[in-house]
PDB file of C-alpha atoms in Angstrom:
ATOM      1  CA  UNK A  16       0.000   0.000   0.000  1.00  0.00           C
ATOM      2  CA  UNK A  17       0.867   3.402  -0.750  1.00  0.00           C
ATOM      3  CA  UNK A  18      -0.071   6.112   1.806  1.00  0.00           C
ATOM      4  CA  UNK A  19      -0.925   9.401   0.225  1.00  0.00           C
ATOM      5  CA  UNK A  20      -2.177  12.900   1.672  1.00  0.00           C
ATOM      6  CA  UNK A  21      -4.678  14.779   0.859  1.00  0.00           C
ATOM      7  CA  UNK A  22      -3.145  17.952  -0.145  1.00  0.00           C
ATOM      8  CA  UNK A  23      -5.924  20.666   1.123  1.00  0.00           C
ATOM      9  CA  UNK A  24      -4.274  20.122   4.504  1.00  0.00           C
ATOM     10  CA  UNK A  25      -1.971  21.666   3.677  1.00  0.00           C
ATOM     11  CA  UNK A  26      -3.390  24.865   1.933  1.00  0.00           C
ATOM     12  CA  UNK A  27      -2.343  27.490   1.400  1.00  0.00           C
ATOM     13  CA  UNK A  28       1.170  26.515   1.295  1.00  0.00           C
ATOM     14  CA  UNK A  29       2.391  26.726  -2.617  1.00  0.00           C
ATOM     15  CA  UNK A  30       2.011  23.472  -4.151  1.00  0.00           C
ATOM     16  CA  UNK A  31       5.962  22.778  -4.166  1.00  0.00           C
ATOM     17  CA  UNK A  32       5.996  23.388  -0.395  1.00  0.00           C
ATOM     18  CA  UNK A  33       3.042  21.022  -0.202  1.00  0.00           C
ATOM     19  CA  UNK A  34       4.904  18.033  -2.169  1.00  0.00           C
ATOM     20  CA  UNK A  35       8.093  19.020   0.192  1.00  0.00           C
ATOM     21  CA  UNK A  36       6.652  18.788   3.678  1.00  0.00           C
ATOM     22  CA  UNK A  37       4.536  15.569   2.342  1.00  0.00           C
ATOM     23  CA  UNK A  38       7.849  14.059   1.506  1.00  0.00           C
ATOM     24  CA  UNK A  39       9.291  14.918   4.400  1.00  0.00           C
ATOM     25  CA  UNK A  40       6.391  13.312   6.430  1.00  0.00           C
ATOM     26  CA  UNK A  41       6.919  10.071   4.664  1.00  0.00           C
ATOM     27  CA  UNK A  42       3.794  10.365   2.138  1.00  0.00           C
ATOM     28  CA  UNK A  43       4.529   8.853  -1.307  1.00  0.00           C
ATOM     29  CA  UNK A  44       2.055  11.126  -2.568  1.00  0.00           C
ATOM     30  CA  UNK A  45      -0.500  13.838  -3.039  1.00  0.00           C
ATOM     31  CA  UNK A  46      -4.054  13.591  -3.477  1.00  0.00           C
ATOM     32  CA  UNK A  47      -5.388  16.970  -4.972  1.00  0.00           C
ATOM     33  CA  UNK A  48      -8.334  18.572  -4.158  1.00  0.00           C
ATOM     34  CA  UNK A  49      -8.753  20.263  -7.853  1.00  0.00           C
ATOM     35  CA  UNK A  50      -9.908  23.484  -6.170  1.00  0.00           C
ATOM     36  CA  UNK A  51      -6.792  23.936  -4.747  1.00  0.00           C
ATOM     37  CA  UNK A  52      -5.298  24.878  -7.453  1.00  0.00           C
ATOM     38  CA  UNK A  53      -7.089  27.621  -8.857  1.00  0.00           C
ATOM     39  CA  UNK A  54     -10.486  28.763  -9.355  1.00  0.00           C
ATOM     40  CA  UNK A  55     -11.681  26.697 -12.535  1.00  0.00           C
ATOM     41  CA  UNK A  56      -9.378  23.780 -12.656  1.00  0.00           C
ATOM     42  CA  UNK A  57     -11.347  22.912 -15.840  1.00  0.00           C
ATOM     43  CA  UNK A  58      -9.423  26.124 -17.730  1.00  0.00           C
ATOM     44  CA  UNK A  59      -5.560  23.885 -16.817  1.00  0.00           C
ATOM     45  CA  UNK A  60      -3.632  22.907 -19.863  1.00  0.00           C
ATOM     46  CA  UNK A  61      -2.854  19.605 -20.038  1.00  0.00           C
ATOM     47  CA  UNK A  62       0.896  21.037 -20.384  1.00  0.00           C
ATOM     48  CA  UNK A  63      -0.024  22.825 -16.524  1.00  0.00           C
ATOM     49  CA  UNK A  64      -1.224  19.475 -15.112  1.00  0.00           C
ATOM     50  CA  UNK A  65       2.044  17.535 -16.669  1.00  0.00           C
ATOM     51  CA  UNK A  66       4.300  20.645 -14.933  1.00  0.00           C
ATOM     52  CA  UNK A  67       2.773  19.730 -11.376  1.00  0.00           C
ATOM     53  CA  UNK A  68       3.832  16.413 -12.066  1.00  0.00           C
ATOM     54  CA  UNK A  69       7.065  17.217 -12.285  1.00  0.00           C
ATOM     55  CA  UNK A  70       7.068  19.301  -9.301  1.00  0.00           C
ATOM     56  CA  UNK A  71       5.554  16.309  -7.451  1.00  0.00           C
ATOM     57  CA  UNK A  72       8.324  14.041  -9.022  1.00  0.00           C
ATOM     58  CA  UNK A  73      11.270  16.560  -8.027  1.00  0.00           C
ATOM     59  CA  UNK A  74      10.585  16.038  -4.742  1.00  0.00           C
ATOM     60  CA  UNK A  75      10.216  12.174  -4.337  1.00  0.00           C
ATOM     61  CA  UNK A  76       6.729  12.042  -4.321  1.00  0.00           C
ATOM     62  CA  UNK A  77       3.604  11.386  -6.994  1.00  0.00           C
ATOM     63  CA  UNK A  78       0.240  12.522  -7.567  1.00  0.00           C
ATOM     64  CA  UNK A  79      -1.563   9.915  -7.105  1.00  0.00           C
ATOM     65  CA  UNK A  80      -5.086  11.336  -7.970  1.00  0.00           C
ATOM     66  CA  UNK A  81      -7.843  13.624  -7.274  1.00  0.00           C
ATOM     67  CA  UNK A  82     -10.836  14.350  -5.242  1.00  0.00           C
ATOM     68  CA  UNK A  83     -13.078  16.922  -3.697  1.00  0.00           C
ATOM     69  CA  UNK A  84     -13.945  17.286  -7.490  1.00  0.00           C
ATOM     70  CA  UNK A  85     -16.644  20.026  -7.722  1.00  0.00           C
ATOM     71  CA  UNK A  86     -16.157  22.972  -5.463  1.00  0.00           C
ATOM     72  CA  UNK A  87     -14.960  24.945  -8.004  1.00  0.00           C
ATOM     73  CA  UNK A  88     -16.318  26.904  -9.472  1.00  0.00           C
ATOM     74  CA  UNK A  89     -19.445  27.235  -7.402  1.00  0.00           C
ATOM     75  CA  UNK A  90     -22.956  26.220  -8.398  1.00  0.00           C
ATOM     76  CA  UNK A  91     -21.859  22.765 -10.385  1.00  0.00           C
ATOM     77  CA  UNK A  92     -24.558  19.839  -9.612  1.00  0.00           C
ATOM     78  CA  UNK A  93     -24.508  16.248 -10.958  1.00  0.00           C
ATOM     79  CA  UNK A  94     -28.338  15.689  -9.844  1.00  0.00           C
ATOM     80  CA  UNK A  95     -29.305  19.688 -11.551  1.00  0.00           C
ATOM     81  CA  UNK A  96     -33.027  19.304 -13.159  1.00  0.00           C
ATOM     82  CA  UNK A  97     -31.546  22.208 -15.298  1.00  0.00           C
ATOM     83  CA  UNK A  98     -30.128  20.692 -18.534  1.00  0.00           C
ATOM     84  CA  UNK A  99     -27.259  22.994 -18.851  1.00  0.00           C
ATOM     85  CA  UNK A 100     -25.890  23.413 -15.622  1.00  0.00           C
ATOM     86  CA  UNK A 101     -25.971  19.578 -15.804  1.00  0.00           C
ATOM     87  CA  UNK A 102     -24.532  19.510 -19.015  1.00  0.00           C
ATOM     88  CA  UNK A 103     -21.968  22.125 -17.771  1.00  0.00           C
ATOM     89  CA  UNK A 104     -20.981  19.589 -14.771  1.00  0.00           C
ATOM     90  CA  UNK A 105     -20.696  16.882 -16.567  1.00  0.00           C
ATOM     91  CA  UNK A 106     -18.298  18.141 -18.910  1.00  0.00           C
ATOM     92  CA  UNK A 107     -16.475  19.788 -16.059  1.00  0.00           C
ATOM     93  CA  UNK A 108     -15.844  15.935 -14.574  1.00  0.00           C
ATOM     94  CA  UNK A 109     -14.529  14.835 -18.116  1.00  0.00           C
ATOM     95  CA  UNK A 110     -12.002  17.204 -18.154  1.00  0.00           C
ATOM     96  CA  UNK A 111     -10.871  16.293 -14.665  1.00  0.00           C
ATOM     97  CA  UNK A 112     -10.517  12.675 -16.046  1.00  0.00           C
ATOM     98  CA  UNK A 113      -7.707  14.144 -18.424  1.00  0.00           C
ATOM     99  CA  UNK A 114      -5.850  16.583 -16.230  1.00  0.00           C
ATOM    100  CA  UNK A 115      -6.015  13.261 -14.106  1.00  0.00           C
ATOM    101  CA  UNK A 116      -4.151  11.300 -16.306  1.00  0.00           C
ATOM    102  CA  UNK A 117      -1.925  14.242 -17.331  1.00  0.00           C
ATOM    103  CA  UNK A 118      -1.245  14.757 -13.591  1.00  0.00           C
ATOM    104  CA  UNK A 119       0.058  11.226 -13.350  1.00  0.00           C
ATOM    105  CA  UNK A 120      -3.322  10.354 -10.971  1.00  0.00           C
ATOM    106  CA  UNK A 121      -4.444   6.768 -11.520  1.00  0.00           C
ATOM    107  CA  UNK A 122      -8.133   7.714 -10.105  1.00  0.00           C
ATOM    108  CA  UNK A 123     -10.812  10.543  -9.041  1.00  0.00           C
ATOM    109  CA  UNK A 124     -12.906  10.378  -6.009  1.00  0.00           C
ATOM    110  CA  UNK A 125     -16.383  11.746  -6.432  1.00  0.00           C
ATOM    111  CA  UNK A 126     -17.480  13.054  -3.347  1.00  0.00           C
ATOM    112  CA  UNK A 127     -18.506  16.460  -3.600  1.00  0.00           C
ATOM    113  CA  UNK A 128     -21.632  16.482  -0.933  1.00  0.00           C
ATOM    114  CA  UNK A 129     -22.831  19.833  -1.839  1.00  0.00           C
ATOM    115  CA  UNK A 130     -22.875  19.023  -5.453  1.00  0.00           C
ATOM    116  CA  UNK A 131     -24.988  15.684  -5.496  1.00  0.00           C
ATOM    117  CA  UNK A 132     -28.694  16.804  -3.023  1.00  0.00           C
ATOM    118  CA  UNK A 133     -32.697  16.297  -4.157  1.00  0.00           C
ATOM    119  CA  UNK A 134     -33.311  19.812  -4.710  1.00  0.00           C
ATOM    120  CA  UNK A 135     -36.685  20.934  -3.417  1.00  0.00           C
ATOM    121  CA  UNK A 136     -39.250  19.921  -5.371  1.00  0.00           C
ATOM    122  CA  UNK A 137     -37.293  16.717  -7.155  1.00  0.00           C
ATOM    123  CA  UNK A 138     -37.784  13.197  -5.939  1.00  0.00           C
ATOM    124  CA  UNK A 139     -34.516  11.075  -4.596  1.00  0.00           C
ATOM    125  CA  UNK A 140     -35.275   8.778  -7.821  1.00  0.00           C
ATOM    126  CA  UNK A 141     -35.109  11.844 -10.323  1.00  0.00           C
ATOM    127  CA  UNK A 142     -32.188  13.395  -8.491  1.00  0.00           C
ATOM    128  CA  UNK A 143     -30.210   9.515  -8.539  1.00  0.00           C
ATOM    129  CA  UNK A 144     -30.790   8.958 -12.425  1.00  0.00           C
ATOM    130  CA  UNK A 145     -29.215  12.257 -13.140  1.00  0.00           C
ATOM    131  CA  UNK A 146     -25.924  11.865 -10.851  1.00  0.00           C
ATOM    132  CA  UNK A 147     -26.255   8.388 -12.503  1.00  0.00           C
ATOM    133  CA  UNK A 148     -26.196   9.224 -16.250  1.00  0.00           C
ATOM    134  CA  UNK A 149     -23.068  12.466 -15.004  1.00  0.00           C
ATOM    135  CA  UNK A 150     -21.532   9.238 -13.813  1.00  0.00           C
ATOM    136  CA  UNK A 151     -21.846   7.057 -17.216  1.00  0.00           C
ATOM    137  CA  UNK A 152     -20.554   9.976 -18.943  1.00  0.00           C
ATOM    138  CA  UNK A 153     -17.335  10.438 -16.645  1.00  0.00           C
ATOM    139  CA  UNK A 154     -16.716   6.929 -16.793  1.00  0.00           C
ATOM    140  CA  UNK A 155     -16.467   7.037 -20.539  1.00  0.00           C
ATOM    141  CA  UNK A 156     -13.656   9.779 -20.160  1.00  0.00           C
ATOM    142  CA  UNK A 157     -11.967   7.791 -17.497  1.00  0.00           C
ATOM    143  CA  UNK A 158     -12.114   4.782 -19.726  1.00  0.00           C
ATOM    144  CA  UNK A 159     -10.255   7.123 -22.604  1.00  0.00           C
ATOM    145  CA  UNK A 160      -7.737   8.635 -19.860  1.00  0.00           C
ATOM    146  CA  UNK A 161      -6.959   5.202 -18.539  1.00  0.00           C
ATOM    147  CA  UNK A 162      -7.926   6.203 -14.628  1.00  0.00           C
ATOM    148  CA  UNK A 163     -10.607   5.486 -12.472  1.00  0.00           C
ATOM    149  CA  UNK A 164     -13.745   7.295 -11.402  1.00  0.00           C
ATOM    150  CA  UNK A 165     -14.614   6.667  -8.352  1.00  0.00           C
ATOM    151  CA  UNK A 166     -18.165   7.128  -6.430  1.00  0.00           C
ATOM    152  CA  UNK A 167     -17.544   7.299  -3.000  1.00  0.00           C
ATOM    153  CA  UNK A 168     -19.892   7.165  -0.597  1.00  0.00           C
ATOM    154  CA  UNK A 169     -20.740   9.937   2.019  1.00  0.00           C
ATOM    155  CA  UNK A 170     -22.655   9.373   5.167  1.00  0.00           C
ATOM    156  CA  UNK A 171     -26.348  10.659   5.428  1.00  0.00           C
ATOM    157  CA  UNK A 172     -25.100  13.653   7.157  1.00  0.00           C
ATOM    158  CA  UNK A 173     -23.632  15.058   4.660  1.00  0.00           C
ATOM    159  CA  UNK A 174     -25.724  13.960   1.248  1.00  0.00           C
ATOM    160  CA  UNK A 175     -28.970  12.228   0.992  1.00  0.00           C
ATOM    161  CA  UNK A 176     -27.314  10.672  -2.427  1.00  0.00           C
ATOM    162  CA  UNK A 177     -25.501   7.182  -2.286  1.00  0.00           C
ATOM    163  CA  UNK A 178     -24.525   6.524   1.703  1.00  0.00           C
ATOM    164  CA  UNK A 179     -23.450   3.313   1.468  1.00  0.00           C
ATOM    165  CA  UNK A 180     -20.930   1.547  -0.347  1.00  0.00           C
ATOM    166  CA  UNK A 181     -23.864  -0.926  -1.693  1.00  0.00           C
ATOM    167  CA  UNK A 182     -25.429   1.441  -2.805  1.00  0.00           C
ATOM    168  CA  UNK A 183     -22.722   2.945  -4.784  1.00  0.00           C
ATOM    169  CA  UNK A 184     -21.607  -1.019  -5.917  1.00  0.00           C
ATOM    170  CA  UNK A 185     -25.429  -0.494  -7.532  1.00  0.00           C
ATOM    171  CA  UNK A 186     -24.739   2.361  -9.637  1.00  0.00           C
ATOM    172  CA  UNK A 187     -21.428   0.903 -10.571  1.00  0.00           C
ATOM    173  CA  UNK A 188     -22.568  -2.570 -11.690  1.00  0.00           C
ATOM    174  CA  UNK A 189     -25.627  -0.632 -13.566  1.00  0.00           C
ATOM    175  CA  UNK A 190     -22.882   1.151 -15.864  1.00  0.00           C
ATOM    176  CA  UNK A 191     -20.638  -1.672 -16.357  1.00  0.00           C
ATOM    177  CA  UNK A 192     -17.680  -0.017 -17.324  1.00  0.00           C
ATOM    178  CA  UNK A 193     -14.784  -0.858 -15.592  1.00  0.00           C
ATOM    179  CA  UNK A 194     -13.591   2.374 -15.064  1.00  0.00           C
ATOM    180  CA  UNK A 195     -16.422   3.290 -12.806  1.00  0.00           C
ATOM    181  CA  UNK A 196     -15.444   2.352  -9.759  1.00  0.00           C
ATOM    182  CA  UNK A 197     -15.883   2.305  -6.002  1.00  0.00           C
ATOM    183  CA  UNK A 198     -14.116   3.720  -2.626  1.00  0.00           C
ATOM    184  CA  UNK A 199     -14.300   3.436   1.134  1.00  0.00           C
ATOM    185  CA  UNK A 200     -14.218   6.164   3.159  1.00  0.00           C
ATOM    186  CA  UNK A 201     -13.429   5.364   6.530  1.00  0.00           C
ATOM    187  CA  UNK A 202     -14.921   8.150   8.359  1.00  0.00           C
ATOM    188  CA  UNK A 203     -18.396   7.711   6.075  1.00  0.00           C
ATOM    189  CA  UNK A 204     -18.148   4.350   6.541  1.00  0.00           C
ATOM    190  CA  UNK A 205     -18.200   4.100  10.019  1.00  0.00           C
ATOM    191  CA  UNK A 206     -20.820   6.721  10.338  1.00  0.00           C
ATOM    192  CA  UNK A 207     -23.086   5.004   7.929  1.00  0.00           C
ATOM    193  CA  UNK A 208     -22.452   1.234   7.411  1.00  0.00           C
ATOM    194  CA  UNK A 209     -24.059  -1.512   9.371  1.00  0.00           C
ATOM    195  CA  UNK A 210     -20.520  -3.016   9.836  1.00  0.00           C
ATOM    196  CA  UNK A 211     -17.435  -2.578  10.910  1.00  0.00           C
ATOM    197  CA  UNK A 212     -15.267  -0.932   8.284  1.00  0.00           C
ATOM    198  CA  UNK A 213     -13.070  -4.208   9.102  1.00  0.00           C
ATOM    199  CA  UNK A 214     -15.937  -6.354   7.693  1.00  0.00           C
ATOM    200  CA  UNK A 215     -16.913  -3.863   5.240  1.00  0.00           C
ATOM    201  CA  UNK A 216     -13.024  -4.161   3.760  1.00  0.00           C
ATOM    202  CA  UNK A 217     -13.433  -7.736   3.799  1.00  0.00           C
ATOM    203  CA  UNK A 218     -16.677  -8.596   2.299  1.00  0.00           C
ATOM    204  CA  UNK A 219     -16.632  -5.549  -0.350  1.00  0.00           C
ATOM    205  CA  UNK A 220     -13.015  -5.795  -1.646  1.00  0.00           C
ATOM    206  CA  UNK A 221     -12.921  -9.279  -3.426  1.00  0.00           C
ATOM    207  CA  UNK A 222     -15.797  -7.950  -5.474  1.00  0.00           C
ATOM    208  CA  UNK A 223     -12.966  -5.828  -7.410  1.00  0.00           C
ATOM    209  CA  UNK A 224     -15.481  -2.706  -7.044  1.00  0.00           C
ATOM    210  CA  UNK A 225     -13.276  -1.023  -4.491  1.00  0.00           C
ATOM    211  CA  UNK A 226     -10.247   1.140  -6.311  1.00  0.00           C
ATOM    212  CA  UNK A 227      -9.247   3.588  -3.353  1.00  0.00           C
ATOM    213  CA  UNK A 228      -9.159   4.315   0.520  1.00  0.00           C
ATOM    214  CA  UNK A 229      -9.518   7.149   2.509  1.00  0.00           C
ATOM    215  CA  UNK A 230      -8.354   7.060   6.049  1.00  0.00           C
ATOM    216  CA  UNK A 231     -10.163   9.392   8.676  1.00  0.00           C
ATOM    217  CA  UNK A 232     -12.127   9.402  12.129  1.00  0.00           C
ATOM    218  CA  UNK A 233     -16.059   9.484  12.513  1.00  0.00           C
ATOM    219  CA  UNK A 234     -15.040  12.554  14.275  1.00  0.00           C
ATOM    220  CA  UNK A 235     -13.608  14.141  11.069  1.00  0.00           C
ATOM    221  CA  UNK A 236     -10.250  14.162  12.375  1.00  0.00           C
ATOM    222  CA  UNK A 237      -7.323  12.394  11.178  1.00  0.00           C
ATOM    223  CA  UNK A 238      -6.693   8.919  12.164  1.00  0.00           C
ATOM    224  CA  UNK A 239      -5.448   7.943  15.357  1.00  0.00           C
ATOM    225  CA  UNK A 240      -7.702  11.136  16.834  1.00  0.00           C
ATOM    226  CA  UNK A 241     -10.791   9.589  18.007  1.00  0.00           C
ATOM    227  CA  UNK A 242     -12.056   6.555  18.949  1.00  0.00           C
ATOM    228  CA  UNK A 243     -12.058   4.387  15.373  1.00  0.00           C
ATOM    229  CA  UNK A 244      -9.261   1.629  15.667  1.00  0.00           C
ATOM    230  CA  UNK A 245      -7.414   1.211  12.659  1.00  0.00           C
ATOM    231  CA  UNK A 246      -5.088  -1.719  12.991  1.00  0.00           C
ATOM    232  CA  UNK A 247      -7.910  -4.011  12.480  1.00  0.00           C
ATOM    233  CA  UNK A 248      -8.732  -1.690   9.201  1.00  0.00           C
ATOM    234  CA  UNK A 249      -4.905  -2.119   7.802  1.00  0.00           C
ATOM    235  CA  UNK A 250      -4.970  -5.335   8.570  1.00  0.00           C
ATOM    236  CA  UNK A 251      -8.332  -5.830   6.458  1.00  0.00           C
ATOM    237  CA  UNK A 252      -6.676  -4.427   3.687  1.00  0.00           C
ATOM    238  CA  UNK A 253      -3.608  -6.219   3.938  1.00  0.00           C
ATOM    239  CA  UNK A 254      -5.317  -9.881   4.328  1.00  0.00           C
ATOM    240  CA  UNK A 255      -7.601  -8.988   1.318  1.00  0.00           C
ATOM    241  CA  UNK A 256      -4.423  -8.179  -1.008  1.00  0.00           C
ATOM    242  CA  UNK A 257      -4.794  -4.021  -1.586  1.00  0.00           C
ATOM    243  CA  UNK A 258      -2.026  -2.650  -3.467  1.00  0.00           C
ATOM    244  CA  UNK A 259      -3.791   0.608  -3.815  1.00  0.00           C
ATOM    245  CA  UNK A 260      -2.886   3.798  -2.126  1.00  0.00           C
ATOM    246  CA  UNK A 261      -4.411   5.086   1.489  1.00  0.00           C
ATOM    247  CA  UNK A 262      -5.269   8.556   1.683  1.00  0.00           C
ATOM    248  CA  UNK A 263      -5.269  10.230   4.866  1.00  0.00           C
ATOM    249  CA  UNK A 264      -8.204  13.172   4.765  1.00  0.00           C
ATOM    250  CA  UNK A 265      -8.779  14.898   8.080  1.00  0.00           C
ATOM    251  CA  UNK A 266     -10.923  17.473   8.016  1.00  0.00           C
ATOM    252  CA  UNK A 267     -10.660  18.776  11.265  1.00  0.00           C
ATOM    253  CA  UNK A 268      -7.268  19.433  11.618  1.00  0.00           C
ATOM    254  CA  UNK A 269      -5.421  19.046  15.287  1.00  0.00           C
ATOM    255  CA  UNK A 270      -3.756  20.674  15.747  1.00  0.00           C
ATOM    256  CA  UNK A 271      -3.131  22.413  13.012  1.00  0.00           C
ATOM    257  CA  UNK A 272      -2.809  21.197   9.634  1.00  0.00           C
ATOM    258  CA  UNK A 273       1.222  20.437   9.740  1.00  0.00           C
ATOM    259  CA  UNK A 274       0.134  19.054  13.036  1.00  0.00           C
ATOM    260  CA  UNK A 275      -2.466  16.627  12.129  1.00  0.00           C
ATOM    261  CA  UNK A 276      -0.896  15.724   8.483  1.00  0.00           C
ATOM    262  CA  UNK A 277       2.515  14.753  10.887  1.00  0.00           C
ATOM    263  CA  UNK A 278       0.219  12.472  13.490  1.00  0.00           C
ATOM    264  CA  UNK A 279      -1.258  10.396  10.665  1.00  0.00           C
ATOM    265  CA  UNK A 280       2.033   9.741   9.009  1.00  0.00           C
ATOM    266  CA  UNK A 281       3.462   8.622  12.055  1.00  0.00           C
ATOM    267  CA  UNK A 282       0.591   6.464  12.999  1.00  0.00           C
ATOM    268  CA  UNK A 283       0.143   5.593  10.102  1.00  0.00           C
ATOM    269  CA  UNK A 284       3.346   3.920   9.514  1.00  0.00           C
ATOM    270  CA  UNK A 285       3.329   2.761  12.430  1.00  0.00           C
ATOM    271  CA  UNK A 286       0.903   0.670  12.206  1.00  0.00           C
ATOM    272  CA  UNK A 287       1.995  -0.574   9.070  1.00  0.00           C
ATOM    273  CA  UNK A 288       5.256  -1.507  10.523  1.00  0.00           C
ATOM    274  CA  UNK A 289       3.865  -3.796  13.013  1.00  0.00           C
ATOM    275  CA  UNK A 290       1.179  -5.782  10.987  1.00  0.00           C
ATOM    276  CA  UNK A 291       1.037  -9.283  11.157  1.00  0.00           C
ATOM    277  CA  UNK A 292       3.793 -11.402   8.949  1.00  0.00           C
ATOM    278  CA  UNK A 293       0.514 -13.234   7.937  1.00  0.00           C
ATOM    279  CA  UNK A 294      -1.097 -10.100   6.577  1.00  0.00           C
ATOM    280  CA  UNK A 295       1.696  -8.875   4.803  1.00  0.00           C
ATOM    281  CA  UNK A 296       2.477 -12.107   2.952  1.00  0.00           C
ATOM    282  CA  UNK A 297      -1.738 -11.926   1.872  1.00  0.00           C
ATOM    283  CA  UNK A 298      -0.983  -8.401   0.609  1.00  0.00           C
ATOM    284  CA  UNK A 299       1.598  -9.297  -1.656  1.00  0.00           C
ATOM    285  CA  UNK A 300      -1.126 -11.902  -3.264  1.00  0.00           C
ATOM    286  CA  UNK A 301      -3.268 -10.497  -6.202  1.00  0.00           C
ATOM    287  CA  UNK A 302      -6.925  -9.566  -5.344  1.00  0.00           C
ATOM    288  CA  UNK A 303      -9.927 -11.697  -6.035  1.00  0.00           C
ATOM    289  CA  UNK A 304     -11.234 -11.302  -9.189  1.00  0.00           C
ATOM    290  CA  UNK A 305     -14.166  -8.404 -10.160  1.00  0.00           C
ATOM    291  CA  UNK A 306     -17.455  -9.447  -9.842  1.00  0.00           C
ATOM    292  CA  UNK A 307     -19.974  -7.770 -11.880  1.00  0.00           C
TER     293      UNK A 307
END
């Protein structure tokens, strides 16, 4: 496994500083909030995306992909009634696919809360088809970029739209492209799943649906800040043979965001460092087969 950072942590350091105090932490990468970056990441050059590569690259570290897709610019919605401020999102996730790829990313992570409600007036079937046909269309860019779209899902608190990681498993077997994807969420997950996210790991990632991991507390702070154990989550992930990378994604930062970007690295790794010979041996197997 590869453990990443989400880079809005550390905002607003310039993106160089950003890949140098990751490095320093012991990330092996950077997971980039688009928004970040400036205030219509869809107006990048592809020849801009490949330059923060290099960045990334000059100081040991990779971008590994993106998420927190559609806060900028404001007003984008993947469940909009309004054909072209649907049509306007849409293409504003296909162009994320390519600065993706450009980037070096291997995936995007759709969360984006604000961007996926049932607008007054609009049923939770109407508002699902739409996010579900943005989704289709995304997927066919990520299938020309070569990377991953991910639908992650985000507890009820946040978005009446796709809670659960079945439910998002629906949407993806419904498109069939394999490029369309799933993700766990730690923090969502143990907010909103019946399980533990242990159990959720293991009964959800031999289905081959599952291309990412994000590491935080129900609490929204950075793991190994509240009360959510992760060894038995590692572990999970190590038994069932992910080779993908683990973001960390606090949101509450502790106690700053140096502060709380530091404490996950080192627990982290830590953790890591004193798994199970058993697990690590399992993670070095391939992962089950998808299952469509």
């Amino acid at each position: 496994m590869k453990l990443a950072l989400c880079n809005e942590v550390l905002a607003p350091r310039p993106f160089a500083e950003q890949c140098r105090v990751a490095a320093a932490l012991g990330y092996m990468g950077l997971e980039v909030a688009p928004y970040t970056l400036c205030d219509d990441p869809s107006s990048m050059t592809d020849a801009e995306a490949r330059a923060l590569a290099r960045v990334a690259a000059d100081h040991g570290i990779a971008i590994t992909g993106l998420h927190w897709l559609l806060v900028r610019p404001g007003g984008l919605s993947i469940t909009a009634a309004d054909a072209a401020l649907h049509g306007r999102t849409v293409a504003f996730m296909r162009r994320l696919c390519d600065l993706c790829a450009a980037m070096g990313g291997a995936y995007l992570v759709h969360g984006s809360p604000g961007q996926r409600l049932v607008a007054e007036g609009q049923t939770r079937s109407d508002a699902l088809a739409r996010a579900t046909e943005a989704f289709a269309s995304a997927g066919e860019a990520a299938r020309a970029a070569g990377v991953a779209y991910c639908i992650e899902p985000l507890s009820a608190d946040q978005t009446p739209l796709v809670n659960t990681v079945a439910e998002a498993a629906a949407i993806v077997r419904s498109l069939g492209n394999p490029h369309v994807r799933t993700m766990i969420d730690t923090s969502s997950a143990g907010l909103a799943e019946a399980e533990p996210v242990d159990a959720l790991i293991r009964r959800w990632m031999p289905s081959g649906l599952i291309a990412h991991v994000q590491v935080n507390d129900r609490n929204r702070r950075g793991p190994g800040q509240g009360d959510m154990r992760f060894g038995g989550i590692l572990a999970a992930l190590l038994e069932t043979g992910y080779a993908g990378v683990v973001a960390a994604e606090p949101f509450d930062y502790v106690p700053d965001g140096m502060g709380s970007a530091a404490w996950a690295a080192g627990y982290l790794r830590g953790l890591l460092e004193r798994a199970p010979a058993a697990a690590l041996a399992a993670s070095a197997r391939p992962a089950g087969q998808a299952v469509r």
